[in-house]
């Protein structure tokens, strides 16, 4: 048996597999399909300072090898999430990562502090990259100075390890990664979705009511791999990799590129048991490619250069 | 409870223009499905599953019937499946129709196009409980009409076509005033039809089934929400619905 454990700041993972934020709700629905204790961690749906209703529908469209979404950060607000959802997830033997967003720096700070006070979550994932919120999110995610600032403030507001989730909608991903590393980020999480659009030929209008949406799924995997590979060469903090993962082979590819753990998003929609299936298959896959442990594979492709 | 299942295609037939009837065998889904629920079908080469209503259930033979229209690449691909093939399905999904029959005498079923299928299993189940059923079915044109005789087996059935090529000409709303008294209505069909019906029948108790583009289909991703006048302000079509009390949703 290969060793699946990975240790990251604040996270002692029994395996490197976790569902990605927004693709797994708060776990309840998927707990019908398998025991969530099997997961390395769960990254919860985003939390903002107060409740958000999100964008008008349609909010999703299908693309070649992927999908577009513009949910618009719909969530019940940090307090209700702690009261109802964190309590629910706490019954499982898995780490809980809270995805944090806001329209202002103050809102990020408030959400981070509120999670910190509960002691029930193990880490924060700072969502500075959601393309679907128009007020501010996008600015934080594409400007290294703003990204560093929000990271710094959130670090001060809480003692929890902070993983900053990077947007791929930038020309220089390494500059973003370095900026948040210097600002105190404990880790990176990458990538979020790429902004896209699909037009309906019959109605001659974009399908998604918000017009643009974030592209996810298999279509974005090569972009995620490239970005992780580039960033790994320039930063020292660990990376949680994501973008189009749907098999144990995909996981290994992310590990080789430099990810220390991975998140699976869109693939949950095609197969609600995908995370569980990947965890079952990972040992054999590692073995097939000559690895005794997950940790031995991390960044191998970068080191081989 | 929703489950991931393999369903074997027992038969597949084109029953009207672009409209396929498929009979699928699976004991778990046939045992647990109630009228108004759907199955979420994975189609090869597609990321998102396709929601299709359960149109009929035969518990003895452990089969479920679906009726779908070839609309885009997913339903086109699905229509190419053959008897003996297996479908990868989640189900039974969603919340079905309210079928408590206390004090109920007569119900009106209103189906439009691909909204007709869920009305069939519902009507059949209600008729079995000795409820008097009236059906109004709307289609684009004569070529699209299906299941008229099947509805006639348990209900007085009115068919309307938009172009008048079969039955009455017009929309389902044009015949509703002529169908007589009823205590409750059930409806599924395109949004403009549901808007017209819920407006016209605002005094009646009604249940409607809604359609929206879905992501996960299990209630996790917040893709298919509908505004409601409940305290929460919204509901999820895939898991709280697709059936809602007409009065609770804002169309
Ligand atoms: C609860 C529910 C029950 C349904 N029952 C039936 C049924 O019994 N028979 C039937 O013929 N159709 C039914 N539909 C509609 C059916 O799901 C769509 O026609 C189908 O998904 C179209 O897929 P496509 O690949 O052919 O079209 P495409 O346009 O290529 O599909 C692209 C994407 O949009 C989604 N989509 C497109 N149109 C719709 C729609 N009207 N509703 C929801 N998603 C859509 C698809 O699922 C897919 O994700 C139902 C929809 C819902 C929500
Ligand atoms: C429907 C949907 C909702 C999402 N919601 C969030 C969110 O709330 N917060 C966040 O940081 N990322 C969100 N994401 C992005 C994913 O977490 C992930 O970064 C991205 O989808 C790439 O991974 P994938 O290709 O495996 O889906 C969402 C993605 C999808 C498809």
Coordinates of C-alpha atoms in Angstrom, one line a residue, chain B:
Chain B
X1 CA -33.1 8.2 -1.4
X2 CA -31.2 9.2 -4.5
X3 CA -28.7 6.6 -5.7
X4 CA -26.3 6.0 -8.6
X5 CA -27.7 3.2 -10.7
X6 CA -27.3 1.4 -14.0
X7 CA -30.6 1.1 -16.0
X8 CA -30.9 -1.4 -18.8
X9 CA -32.7 -0.2 -21.9
X10 CA -35.6 -2.7 -22.4
X11 CA -37.0 -0.9 -25.5
X12 CA -36.7 2.4 -27.3
X13 CA -39.2 3.8 -29.8
X14 CA -39.9 7.0 -31.6
X15 CA -43.5 7.8 -30.8
X16 CA -43.8 11.3 -32.3
X17 CA -41.7 13.8 -34.1
X18 CA -38.3 13.9 -32.4
X19 CA -39.9 12.2 -29.4
X20 CA -38.4 9.0 -27.9
X21 CA -40.0 6.6 -25.5
X22 CA -37.6 4.5 -23.5
X23 CA -38.4 1.7 -21.1
X24 CA -35.6 1.2 -18.5
X25 CA -35.2 -1.7 -16.1
X26 CA -33.9 -1.1 -12.6
X27 CA -35.5 -2.4 -9.4
X28 CA -34.2 0.4 -7.1
X29 CA -35.6 3.2 -9.1
X30 CA -38.9 1.5 -10.0
X31 CA -39.4 0.6 -6.4
X32 CA -38.8 4.1 -5.1
X33 CA -39.9 6.6 -7.7
X34 CA -43.0 8.7 -7.2
X35 CA -44.8 10.9 -9.8
X36 CA -43.0 14.1 -10.6
X37 CA -39.5 12.9 -9.8
X38 CA -36.8 12.7 -12.5
X39 CA -33.7 10.7 -13.3
X40 CA -30.4 12.4 -14.1
X41 CA -28.8 10.7 -17.0
X42 CA -25.1 10.7 -17.9
X43 CA -24.6 10.9 -21.7
X44 CA -21.3 9.9 -23.1
X45 CA -19.1 12.9 -24.0
X46 CA -21.0 15.3 -21.8
X47 CA -20.0 16.9 -18.5
X48 CA -23.5 17.6 -17.2
X49 CA -26.2 15.0 -16.7
X50 CA -29.6 15.4 -18.4
X51 CA -32.7 15.6 -16.2
X52 CA -35.6 13.6 -17.6
X53 CA -38.9 13.0 -15.9
X54 CA -40.2 9.7 -14.8
X55 CA -43.2 9.2 -17.1
X56 CA -44.4 5.8 -15.9
X57 CA -43.4 3.1 -13.5
X58 CA -44.2 -0.6 -13.7
X59 CA -43.3 -2.0 -10.3
X60 CA -44.1 -5.6 -11.2
X61 CA -41.7 -5.6 -14.2
X62 CA -39.3 -3.2 -12.4
X63 CA -39.3 -0.8 -15.3
X64 CA -39.4 3.0 -15.6
X65 CA -40.6 4.8 -18.8
X66 CA -39.1 8.1 -19.9
X67 CA -40.2 10.2 -22.9
X68 CA -37.9 12.8 -24.2
X69 CA -37.5 15.1 -27.1
X70 CA -34.3 15.4 -29.2
X71 CA -33.3 18.9 -28.6
X72 CA -29.6 19.3 -28.5
X73 CA -26.5 17.1 -28.6
X74 CA -27.2 15.3 -25.3
X75 CA -30.7 14.1 -26.1
X76 CA -29.6 13.4 -29.7
X77 CA -26.9 11.1 -28.4
X78 CA -29.2 9.5 -25.9
X79 CA -31.7 8.7 -28.7
X80 CA -29.0 6.6 -30.4
X81 CA -28.8 4.2 -27.4
X82 CA -30.2 0.8 -28.2
X83 CA -32.2 -1.9 -26.3
X84 CA -29.7 -3.8 -24.2
X85 CA -27.5 -0.8 -23.5
X86 CA -27.1 0.5 -20.0
X87 CA -27.6 4.1 -18.8
X88 CA -25.7 5.6 -15.9
X89 CA -28.3 7.4 -13.9
X90 CA -28.9 9.2 -10.6
X91 CA -32.3 8.9 -9.1
X92 CA -35.0 8.9 -8.2
X93 CA -34.3 12.7 -8.0
X94 CA -36.2 15.6 -6.6
X95 CA -39.5 15.9 -4.8
X96 CA -42.6 14.7 -6.6
X97 CA -46.2 15.8 -6.7
X98 CA -48.4 16.2 -3.7
X99 CA -50.7 13.2 -4.0
X100 CA -52.6 13.3 -0.7
X101 CA -56.1 12.9 -1.8
X102 CA -58.0 13.8 1.3
X103 CA -61.2 15.7 0.3
X104 CA -60.1 15.6 -3.3
X105 CA -62.7 14.8 -6.0
X106 CA -61.5 16.1 -9.4
X107 CA -58.0 17.2 -10.6
X108 CA -56.9 18.9 -13.7
X109 CA -53.6 17.9 -15.4
X110 CA -52.1 20.4 -17.7
X111 CA -49.1 19.3 -19.7
X112 CA -47.2 21.3 -22.5
X113 CA -44.8 19.5 -24.9
X114 CA -42.0 17.8 -22.9
X115 CA -44.0 18.7 -19.8
X116 CA -46.6 16.0 -20.7
X117 CA -44.5 13.0 -19.5
X118 CA -44.6 13.5 -15.7
X119 CA -48.4 14.1 -16.0
X120 CA -48.9 10.5 -17.2
X121 CA -47.6 8.6 -14.1
X122 CA -49.3 11.2 -11.9
X123 CA -52.7 10.9 -13.6
X124 CA -52.5 7.2 -13.6
X125 CA -51.7 7.0 -9.9
X126 CA -54.5 9.4 -9.0
X127 CA -57.1 7.6 -11.1
X128 CA -56.1 4.4 -9.3
X129 CA -57.1 6.1 -6.0
X130 CA -60.5 6.9 -7.6
X131 CA -59.8 10.5 -8.2
X132 CA -61.6 12.0 -11.2
X133 CA -59.0 13.2 -13.7
X134 CA -59.2 15.7 -16.5
X135 CA -56.2 16.2 -18.8
X136 CA -55.3 19.1 -21.1
X137 CA -52.3 18.4 -23.3
X138 CA -50.7 21.0 -25.5
X139 CA -48.3 20.3 -28.4
X140 CA -46.7 22.4 -31.2
X141 CA -48.4 20.5 -34.0
X142 CA -50.0 17.2 -35.0
X143 CA -46.6 15.5 -35.6
X144 CA -45.7 16.2 -31.9
X145 CA -48.8 14.7 -30.3
X146 CA -48.1 11.6 -28.1
X147 CA -49.9 9.5 -25.4
X148 CA -53.4 10.9 -26.2
X149 CA -55.0 7.4 -26.0
X150 CA -53.0 6.6 -22.9
X151 CA -54.4 9.6 -21.1
X152 CA -57.9 8.8 -22.4
X153 CA -57.7 5.5 -20.5
X154 CA -58.0 7.3 -17.2
X155 CA -59.2 10.8 -18.0
X156 CA -61.3 13.0 -20.2
X157 CA -58.5 14.3 -22.5
X158 CA -58.3 17.6 -24.4
X159 CA -55.6 18.1 -26.9
X160 CA -54.6 21.5 -28.3
X161 CA -51.9 22.3 -30.9
X162 CA -50.4 25.7 -31.4
X163 CA -51.1 25.6 -35.1
X164 CA -54.4 23.9 -35.0
X165 CA -53.2 20.9 -37.0
X166 CA -54.8 18.6 -34.4
X167 CA -57.4 19.1 -31.7
X168 CA -58.2 22.6 -30.8
X169 CA -56.0 25.4 -32.0
X170 CA -54.3 27.6 -29.5
X171 CA -52.7 27.2 -26.1
X172 CA -53.7 25.0 -23.1
X173 CA -55.1 28.1 -21.4
X174 CA -57.7 28.5 -24.1
X175 CA -59.5 25.2 -23.2
X176 CA -59.2 25.4 -19.4
X177 CA -62.4 27.4 -19.0
X178 CA -64.3 24.6 -20.8
X179 CA -63.2 21.6 -18.8
X180 CA -65.6 22.0 -15.9
X181 CA -65.1 22.1 -12.1
X182 CA -61.9 20.8 -10.5
X183 CA -60.4 21.0 -7.0
X184 CA -56.7 21.1 -7.8
X185 CA -54.5 21.4 -10.8
X186 CA -51.1 20.0 -11.6
X187 CA -48.9 21.4 -14.5
X188 CA -45.6 21.0 -16.2
X189 CA -44.5 22.7 -19.4
X190 CA -42.6 25.8 -20.7
X191 CA -42.3 28.7 -18.4
X192 CA -44.6 31.1 -20.3
X193 CA -47.3 28.4 -20.1
X194 CA -46.8 28.0 -16.4
X195 CA -46.9 31.8 -15.9
X196 CA -50.2 32.0 -17.8
X197 CA -51.7 29.1 -15.9
X198 CA -50.7 30.2 -12.4
X199 CA -52.1 33.7 -13.1
X200 CA -55.4 32.4 -14.5
X201 CA -55.9 29.8 -11.8
X202 CA -54.5 31.8 -8.9
X203 CA -57.6 31.0 -6.8
X204 CA -57.1 27.3 -7.2
X205 CA -54.7 25.0 -5.3
X206 CA -52.0 24.1 -7.8
X207 CA -48.7 22.3 -8.1
X208 CA -46.3 23.0 -10.9
X209 CA -43.1 21.3 -12.1
X210 CA -40.2 23.7 -13.1
X211 CA -37.3 23.3 -15.5
X212 CA -33.9 24.9 -15.2
X213 CA -30.4 24.2 -16.3
X214 CA -28.8 22.1 -13.6
X215 CA -25.3 21.5 -12.4
X216 CA -25.1 18.7 -9.8
X217 CA -28.7 17.7 -9.7
X218 CA -28.5 16.8 -6.0
X219 CA -28.9 20.2 -4.3
X220 CA -25.2 21.1 -3.8
X221 CA -24.2 23.6 -6.4
X222 CA -27.0 26.3 -6.4
X223 CA -27.3 26.4 -10.2
X224 CA -31.1 25.8 -10.4
X225 CA -32.7 28.0 -7.8
X226 CA -36.0 29.7 -8.0
X227 CA -37.2 32.7 -6.0
X228 CA -39.9 31.9 -3.5
X229 CA -42.0 33.8 -1.0
X230 CA -40.9 31.5 1.8
X231 CA -38.7 32.8 4.6
X232 CA -35.5 31.6 2.9
X233 CA -36.4 33.5 -0.3
X234 CA -35.3 30.7 -2.7
X235 CA -35.6 27.0 -3.3
X236 CA -33.5 24.5 -5.3
X237 CA -35.3 23.1 -8.3
X238 CA -33.3 19.8 -8.4
X239 CA -33.8 18.9 -4.7
X240 CA -36.6 20.9 -3.2
X241 CA -38.5 20.6 -6.5
X242 CA -38.9 20.2 -9.4
X243 CA -42.5 20.3 -8.1
X244 CA -43.6 23.3 -6.1
X245 CA -46.9 24.7 -4.8
X246 CA -47.9 27.3 -7.4
X247 CA -48.3 29.9 -4.7
X248 CA -44.8 29.5 -3.2
X249 CA -42.7 30.2 -6.2
X250 CA -42.1 33.5 -8.0
X251 CA -42.0 32.8 -11.8

